[in-house]
């Protein structure tokens, strides 16, 4: 197995890697405590927690140029980058609701758009590479970072890298500067990121049929512009990005998410007509599910954020008191934060996802309490507990609350949960991609949900498509062999469980096949599905846990669902400031999470056997 030094990107030498090497227990503690010997060696990090170097560099350059016109010192102010003015405004609202007054009165937004008076910029119009920078005093950064982390609304590193080059070359300029110069008078401005209900230059082909190469037949102005832009990108910026493939790539991703396109069907030019929205069959078991009911996002948490935002909007009439959300099960850290921070009524939290928790919820409902929506993961992270979706659906129908299920860990190749949910969300960054080099998220609206018409209207009218085209292309390529990878990961995970299950050092093994909630998993497991690629283990004591982790010959860092085995002291990383709180819900602070990869099974068995032998020496 490859080895990674402290702070190396995972995968190594990957500019847009999603993980970073923290190879020892002490390195994880050092990272959480901000110790220089760890932080200064980090070349990257998980993108929502560690702002990518390319984004930092671009933000610094925007600040430097802005400071030169405002007579402020660069060290006094900072910037956070977002893809649209609307998103930047949401960030500003979040900061102003929490930050001190002296921070709030010194916030502004700089919207960078293409200078359409420049012929080179006009050639880039189909990409619409806009940036909105929230400029603030340094004291405002922690609040902006909270919004960045919880919402997933920030720019991707590929977008920042590309737009930084345009900014340096003078092709991307402040909108107010262009207006003052009257530069937009002779050319139409960039329309901004398309909304889902509109046809923009990347998907304005209507019912026209793509030929075998994925290009639309005919010589329409839009098609010619796409082809011109693709050539210009390669000649001017060295990027081989054929924009005519972006919309077919989105379609392929959506069809894979629906289970209507097998992984082998990856020829974008040969895919079914993009105007054929009704998918004849899918593994979701929802006959009327359409491609247009599936939405793509820059990252998984962004799908959750907008699912909550949509439900909050459609279920909170003007002047009414918002309903609380319910977080059912020990949460991925930012899901609970979304429910708590973006709803003034807060959230009801159940940390174990048990039948007794459901009993308590039912008692509250019978007493007249009402809720916005129940959010849960299936299975949960990191203890892999599985909530009773059948009973949750029955309660939701009876007492009229929505159900949002995160299927990232279970994956739609193993379980079918859309039948029990109003919205299913997933982080495509994980096993759907597998390569650990691109972010993405997805959401499916159940067309049979009572909330479907209102949710559909909200998404059509309010949702901006900010998934950067380069990220789309990488995600489509990475996901072509998704189904085949799942089968191997399932088998490898079970092999590792067999090594751990009856070992005397193992206190608790968490895996859907062995958990007390197995019956809930079996209720939704597909006939050909397995039990997933995530395993968690708690050893007898901390000394053994540390020795085991340090001795493991796997990649070690944040994230999961990678094609290679990736190990992490998850609770330490995700809940370092609230370890006692986590343990109240049965989540041990020394838990080790194992995201199982595609290595040879015998090799993995040997790796974990050797690490256990090292841990035995600490007994």
CSV table of N, CA, C and O in Angstrom, one decimal, residues 411-491:
chain,number,residue,atom,x,y,z
A,411,UNK,N,-25.4,3.8,0.3
A,411,UNK,CA,-25.4,3.9,-1.2
A,411,UNK,C,-26.5,3.2,-1.9
A,411,UNK,O,-27.0,2.2,-1.4
A,412,UNK,N,-27.0,3.8,-3.0
A,412,UNK,CA,-28.1,3.3,-3.7
A,412,UNK,C,-27.9,2.0,-4.4
A,412,UNK,O,-28.8,1.4,-5.0
A,413,UNK,N,-26.6,1.5,-4.4
A,413,UNK,CA,-26.3,0.2,-5.0
A,413,UNK,C,-26.6,-0.9,-4.0
A,413,UNK,O,-26.7,-2.1,-4.3
A,414,UNK,N,-26.7,-0.5,-2.7
A,414,UNK,CA,-27.0,-1.5,-1.6
A,414,UNK,C,-28.4,-1.4,-1.1
A,414,UNK,O,-29.0,-2.5,-0.7
A,415,UNK,N,-28.9,-0.2,-0.9
A,415,UNK,CA,-30.2,-0.1,-0.3
A,415,UNK,C,-31.1,0.8,-1.1
A,415,UNK,O,-30.7,1.7,-1.9
A,416,UNK,N,-32.4,0.6,-1.0
A,416,UNK,CA,-33.4,1.5,-1.7
A,416,UNK,C,-34.3,2.2,-0.6
A,416,UNK,O,-35.1,1.6,0.0
A,417,UNK,N,-34.0,3.5,-0.5
A,417,UNK,CA,-34.7,4.2,0.6
A,417,UNK,C,-35.6,5.3,0.1
A,417,UNK,O,-36.3,5.9,0.9
A,418,UNK,N,-35.6,5.6,-1.2
A,418,UNK,CA,-36.4,6.7,-1.7
A,418,UNK,C,-37.9,6.5,-1.4
A,418,UNK,O,-38.6,7.4,-1.2
A,419,UNK,N,-38.3,5.2,-1.4
A,419,UNK,CA,-39.7,5.0,-1.1
A,419,UNK,C,-40.2,5.4,0.3
A,419,UNK,O,-41.4,5.7,0.5
A,420,UNK,N,-39.3,5.7,1.2
A,420,UNK,CA,-39.6,6.1,2.5
A,420,UNK,C,-39.3,7.6,2.8
A,420,UNK,O,-39.6,8.1,3.9
A,421,UNK,N,-38.7,8.3,1.8
A,421,UNK,CA,-38.3,9.6,2.0
A,421,UNK,C,-39.0,10.6,1.1
A,421,UNK,O,-39.5,10.2,0.0
A,422,UNK,N,-39.1,11.8,1.5
A,422,UNK,CA,-39.5,12.9,0.6
A,422,UNK,C,-38.3,13.4,-0.2
A,422,UNK,O,-38.5,13.8,-1.4
A,423,UNK,N,-37.2,13.5,0.4
A,423,UNK,CA,-35.9,13.9,-0.3
A,423,UNK,C,-34.8,12.9,0.1
A,423,UNK,O,-34.7,12.6,1.3
A,424,UNK,N,-34.1,12.4,-0.8
A,424,UNK,CA,-32.9,11.6,-0.5
A,424,UNK,C,-31.7,12.4,-0.9
A,424,UNK,O,-31.6,13.0,-2.1
A,425,UNK,N,-30.7,12.6,0.0
A,425,UNK,CA,-29.5,13.3,-0.3
A,425,UNK,C,-28.3,12.4,-0.2
A,425,UNK,O,-28.3,11.4,0.4
A,426,UNK,N,-27.2,12.8,-0.9
A,426,UNK,CA,-26.0,12.0,-0.9
A,426,UNK,C,-24.8,12.9,-1.2
A,426,UNK,O,-24.9,13.9,-1.9
A,427,UNK,N,-23.6,12.5,-0.6
A,427,UNK,CA,-22.4,13.1,-0.9
A,427,UNK,C,-21.7,12.3,-2.0
A,427,UNK,O,-21.3,11.2,-1.8
A,428,UNK,N,-21.7,12.8,-3.2
A,428,UNK,CA,-21.1,12.2,-4.4
A,428,UNK,C,-19.6,12.2,-4.3
A,428,UNK,O,-18.9,11.4,-5.0
A,429,UNK,N,-19.1,13.0,-3.4
A,429,UNK,CA,-17.6,13.1,-3.1
A,429,UNK,C,-17.1,11.8,-2.7
A,429,UNK,O,-15.9,11.4,-3.0
A,430,UNK,N,-17.9,11.0,-2.0
A,430,UNK,CA,-17.4,9.8,-1.4
A,430,UNK,C,-17.4,8.6,-2.4
A,430,UNK,O,-16.7,8.7,-3.4
A,431,UNK,N,-18.0,7.5,-2.2
A,431,UNK,CA,-17.8,6.3,-3.0
A,431,UNK,C,-18.3,6.5,-4.4
A,431,UNK,O,-17.9,5.8,-5.3
A,432,UNK,N,-19.3,7.3,-4.7
A,432,UNK,CA,-19.8,7.5,-6.0
A,432,UNK,C,-18.6,8.0,-6.9
A,432,UNK,O,-18.4,7.5,-8.0
A,433,UNK,N,-17.8,8.9,-6.4
A,433,UNK,CA,-16.6,9.3,-7.1
A,433,UNK,C,-15.4,8.3,-6.9
A,433,UNK,O,-14.9,7.8,-7.8
A,434,UNK,N,-15.1,8.1,-5.6
A,434,UNK,CA,-14.1,7.1,-5.2
A,434,UNK,C,-12.7,7.6,-5.4
A,434,UNK,O,-11.8,7.1,-4.7
A,435,UNK,N,-12.4,8.6,-6.2
A,435,UNK,CA,-11.0,9.0,-6.6
A,435,UNK,C,-10.5,10.0,-5.6
A,435,UNK,O,-9.3,10.4,-5.7
A,436,UNK,N,-11.3,10.6,-4.8
A,436,UNK,CA,-10.9,11.6,-3.7
A,436,UNK,C,-10.2,12.8,-4.4
A,436,UNK,O,-9.3,13.4,-3.8
A,437,UNK,N,-10.8,13.2,-5.5
A,437,UNK,CA,-10.2,14.4,-6.2
A,437,UNK,C,-11.3,15.4,-6.7
A,437,UNK,O,-10.9,16.3,-7.5
A,438,UNK,N,-12.5,15.2,-6.3
A,438,UNK,CA,-13.6,16.1,-6.7
A,438,UNK,C,-14.7,16.0,-5.7
A,438,UNK,O,-15.0,15.0,-5.2
A,439,UNK,N,-15.4,17.2,-5.5
A,439,UNK,CA,-16.5,17.3,-4.6
A,439,UNK,C,-17.8,17.2,-5.4
A,439,UNK,O,-17.8,17.6,-6.6
A,440,UNK,N,-18.9,16.8,-4.8
A,440,UNK,CA,-20.2,16.8,-5.4
A,440,UNK,C,-21.3,16.3,-4.5
A,440,UNK,O,-21.0,15.6,-3.5
A,441,UNK,N,-22.5,16.7,-4.7
A,441,UNK,CA,-23.6,16.2,-3.9
A,441,UNK,C,-24.8,16.0,-4.8
A,441,UNK,O,-24.9,16.6,-5.9
A,442,UNK,N,-25.8,15.3,-4.3
A,442,UNK,CA,-27.0,15.0,-5.1
A,442,UNK,C,-28.2,15.0,-4.2
A,442,UNK,O,-28.1,14.7,-3.0
A,443,UNK,N,-29.4,15.4,-4.8
A,443,UNK,CA,-30.6,15.3,-4.0
A,443,UNK,C,-31.7,14.8,-5.0
A,443,UNK,O,-31.7,15.2,-6.2
A,444,UNK,N,-32.5,13.9,-4.5
A,444,UNK,CA,-33.7,13.4,-5.3
A,444,UNK,C,-35.0,13.8,-4.6
A,444,UNK,O,-35.1,13.5,-3.4
A,445,UNK,N,-35.8,14.3,-5.4
A,445,UNK,CA,-37.2,14.6,-4.9
A,445,UNK,C,-38.1,13.4,-5.3
A,445,UNK,O,-38.2,13.0,-6.4
A,446,UNK,N,-38.7,12.9,-4.3
A,446,UNK,CA,-39.7,11.8,-4.5
A,446,UNK,C,-40.9,12.3,-5.1
A,446,UNK,O,-41.7,13.1,-4.5
A,447,UNK,N,-41.2,11.9,-6.4
A,447,UNK,CA,-42.4,12.5,-7.1
A,447,UNK,C,-43.7,12.1,-6.4
A,447,UNK,O,-44.7,12.7,-6.8
A,448,UNK,N,-43.7,11.1,-5.5
A,448,UNK,CA,-44.9,10.7,-4.9
A,448,UNK,C,-45.1,11.4,-3.5
A,448,UNK,O,-46.1,11.1,-2.8
A,449,UNK,N,-44.2,12.3,-3.1
A,449,UNK,CA,-44.3,13.0,-1.9
A,449,UNK,C,-45.4,14.0,-1.9
A,449,UNK,O,-45.6,14.7,-2.9
A,450,UNK,N,-46.1,14.2,-0.8
A,450,UNK,CA,-47.1,15.3,-0.6
A,450,UNK,C,-46.5,16.6,-0.8
A,450,UNK,O,-47.2,17.6,-1.2
A,451,UNK,N,-45.2,16.7,-0.6
A,451,UNK,CA,-44.5,18.0,-0.7
A,451,UNK,C,-43.9,18.3,-2.1
A,451,UNK,O,-43.3,19.3,-2.3
A,452,UNK,N,-44.0,17.3,-2.9
A,452,UNK,CA,-43.3,17.3,-4.2
A,452,UNK,C,-43.6,18.6,-5.0
A,452,UNK,O,-42.7,19.3,-5.5
A,453,UNK,N,-44.9,19.0,-5.2
A,453,UNK,CA,-45.2,20.1,-6.0
A,453,UNK,C,-44.6,21.4,-5.5
A,453,UNK,O,-44.0,22.2,-6.3
A,454,UNK,N,-44.6,21.6,-4.2
A,454,UNK,CA,-44.0,22.8,-3.6
A,454,UNK,C,-42.5,22.8,-3.6
A,454,UNK,O,-41.9,23.8,-3.9
A,455,UNK,N,-41.9,21.6,-3.4
A,455,UNK,CA,-40.5,21.5,-3.4
A,455,UNK,C,-40.0,21.7,-4.9
A,455,UNK,O,-39.0,22.4,-5.1
A,456,UNK,N,-40.7,21.2,-5.8
A,456,UNK,CA,-40.3,21.3,-7.2
A,456,UNK,C,-40.3,22.8,-7.6
A,456,UNK,O,-39.4,23.3,-8.3
A,457,UNK,N,-41.4,23.5,-7.2
A,457,UNK,CA,-41.5,24.9,-7.5
A,457,UNK,C,-40.4,25.7,-6.9
A,457,UNK,O,-39.8,26.6,-7.5
A,458,UNK,N,-40.1,25.4,-5.6
A,458,UNK,CA,-39.0,26.1,-5.0
A,458,UNK,C,-37.7,25.9,-5.7
A,458,UNK,O,-36.9,26.8,-5.9
A,459,UNK,N,-37.3,24.6,-6.0
A,459,UNK,CA,-36.1,24.3,-6.6
A,459,UNK,C,-36.0,25.0,-8.0
A,459,UNK,O,-34.9,25.5,-8.4
A,460,UNK,N,-37.1,25.0,-8.7
A,460,UNK,CA,-37.1,25.6,-10.1
A,460,UNK,C,-36.9,27.1,-10.0
A,460,UNK,O,-36.2,27.7,-10.8
A,461,UNK,N,-37.4,27.8,-9.0
A,461,UNK,CA,-37.4,29.2,-8.9
A,461,UNK,C,-36.3,29.8,-8.0
A,461,UNK,O,-35.8,30.9,-8.3
A,462,UNK,N,-35.8,29.0,-7.1
A,462,UNK,CA,-34.8,29.6,-6.1
A,462,UNK,C,-33.4,28.9,-6.2
A,462,UNK,O,-32.5,29.5,-5.6
A,463,UNK,N,-33.3,27.8,-6.8
A,463,UNK,CA,-32.0,27.1,-6.7
A,463,UNK,C,-31.1,27.5,-7.9
A,463,UNK,O,-31.5,27.4,-9.1
A,464,UNK,N,-29.9,27.9,-7.6
A,464,UNK,CA,-28.9,28.2,-8.6
A,464,UNK,C,-28.0,27.0,-8.8
A,464,UNK,O,-27.5,26.4,-7.8
A,465,UNK,N,-27.7,26.7,-10.1
A,465,UNK,CA,-26.8,25.6,-10.4
A,465,UNK,C,-25.4,26.2,-10.4
A,465,UNK,O,-24.9,26.8,-11.3
A,466,UNK,N,-24.7,25.8,-9.3
A,466,UNK,CA,-23.3,26.3,-9.1
A,466,UNK,C,-22.2,25.2,-9.2
A,466,UNK,O,-21.1,25.4,-8.8
A,467,UNK,N,-22.6,24.1,-9.8
A,467,UNK,CA,-21.7,23.0,-9.9
A,467,UNK,C,-20.7,23.3,-11.1
A,467,UNK,O,-21.2,23.3,-12.3
A,468,UNK,N,-19.5,23.6,-10.8
A,468,UNK,CA,-18.5,24.0,-11.8
A,468,UNK,C,-18.3,23.0,-12.9
A,468,UNK,O,-18.1,21.8,-12.6
A,469,UNK,N,-18.3,23.3,-14.2
A,469,UNK,CA,-18.2,22.4,-15.3
A,469,UNK,C,-17.0,21.4,-15.2
A,469,UNK,O,-17.2,20.2,-15.5
A,470,UNK,N,-15.9,21.9,-14.8
A,470,UNK,CA,-14.7,21.0,-14.7
A,470,UNK,C,-15.0,19.9,-13.6
A,470,UNK,O,-14.6,18.7,-13.8
A,471,UNK,N,-15.6,20.3,-12.5
A,471,UNK,CA,-15.9,19.3,-11.5
A,471,UNK,C,-17.0,18.3,-12.0
A,471,UNK,O,-16.9,17.1,-11.6
A,472,UNK,N,-17.9,18.7,-12.8
A,472,UNK,CA,-18.9,17.8,-13.4
A,472,UNK,C,-18.2,16.8,-14.2
A,472,UNK,O,-18.5,15.6,-14.1
A,473,UNK,N,-17.3,17.2,-15.0
A,473,UNK,CA,-16.6,16.3,-15.9
A,473,UNK,C,-15.8,15.2,-15.1
A,473,UNK,O,-15.8,14.0,-15.4
A,474,UNK,N,-15.1,15.7,-14.1
A,474,UNK,CA,-14.4,14.7,-13.3
A,474,UNK,C,-15.3,13.8,-12.6
A,474,UNK,O,-15.0,12.5,-12.5
A,475,UNK,N,-16.4,14.2,-12.0
A,475,UNK,CA,-17.4,13.4,-11.3
A,475,UNK,C,-17.9,12.3,-12.3
A,475,UNK,O,-18.1,11.1,-11.9
A,476,UNK,N,-18.3,12.7,-13.5
A,476,UNK,CA,-18.8,11.8,-14.4
A,476,UNK,C,-17.8,10.7,-14.8
A,476,UNK,O,-18.2,9.5,-14.8
A,477,UNK,N,-16.6,11.1,-15.0
A,477,UNK,CA,-15.6,10.1,-15.4
A,477,UNK,C,-15.3,9.1,-14.2
A,477,UNK,O,-15.2,7.9,-14.4
A,478,UNK,N,-15.2,9.7,-13.0
A,478,UNK,CA,-14.9,8.9,-11.8
A,478,UNK,C,-16.0,7.8,-11.5
A,478,UNK,O,-15.7,6.8,-11.0
A,479,UNK,N,-17.3,8.2,-11.8
A,479,UNK,CA,-18.4,7.4,-11.4
A,479,UNK,C,-18.8,6.3,-12.4
A,479,UNK,O,-19.7,5.5,-12.1
A,480,UNK,N,-18.1,6.1,-13.5
A,480,UNK,CA,-18.5,5.2,-14.5
A,480,UNK,C,-18.4,3.7,-14.0
A,480,UNK,O,-19.2,2.9,-14.4
A,481,UNK,N,-17.5,3.4,-13.1
A,481,UNK,CA,-17.4,2.0,-12.6
A,481,UNK,C,-18.0,1.9,-11.2
A,481,UNK,O,-17.6,1.0,-10.4
A,482,UNK,N,-18.9,2.8,-10.8
A,482,UNK,CA,-19.4,2.8,-9.4
A,482,UNK,C,-19.9,1.5,-8.9
A,482,UNK,O,-19.6,1.0,-7.9
A,483,UNK,N,-20.8,0.9,-9.7
A,483,UNK,CA,-21.4,-0.4,-9.3
A,483,UNK,C,-20.4,-1.5,-9.1
A,483,UNK,O,-20.5,-2.2,-8.1
A,484,UNK,N,-19.5,-1.6,-10.0
A,484,UNK,CA,-18.5,-2.7,-9.8
A,484,UNK,C,-17.6,-2.4,-8.6
A,484,UNK,O,-17.3,-3.4,-7.9
A,485,UNK,N,-17.3,-1.2,-8.3
A,485,UNK,CA,-16.5,-0.9,-7.1
A,485,UNK,C,-17.3,-1.2,-5.8
A,485,UNK,O,-16.7,-1.7,-4.9
A,486,UNK,N,-18.6,-1.0,-5.8
A,486,UNK,CA,-19.4,-1.2,-4.6
A,486,UNK,C,-19.3,-2.7,-4.3
A,486,UNK,O,-19.2,-3.1,-3.1
A,487,UNK,N,-19.4,-3.6,-5.3
A,487,UNK,CA,-19.4,-5.0,-5.0
A,487,UNK,C,-18.1,-5.4,-4.3
A,487,UNK,O,-18.1,-6.2,-3.4
A,488,UNK,N,-17.0,-4.9,-4.8
A,488,UNK,CA,-15.7,-5.3,-4.2
A,488,UNK,C,-15.5,-4.7,-2.8
A,488,UNK,O,-15.0,-5.4,-1.9
A,489,UNK,N,-16.0,-3.5,-2.6
A,489,UNK,CA,-15.9,-2.8,-1.3
A,489,UNK,C,-16.7,-3.6,-0.3
A,489,UNK,O,-16.3,-3.8,0.9
A,490,UNK,N,-17.9,-4.0,-0.7
A,490,UNK,CA,-18.7,-4.8,0.2
A,490,UNK,C,-18.0,-6.0,0.7
A,490,UNK,O,-18.0,-6.4,1.9
A,491,UNK,N,-17.4,-6.7,-0.2
A,491,UNK,CA,-16.7,-8.0,0.1
A,491,UNK,C,-15.5,-7.7,1.0
A,491,UNK,O,-15.3,-8.5,2.0
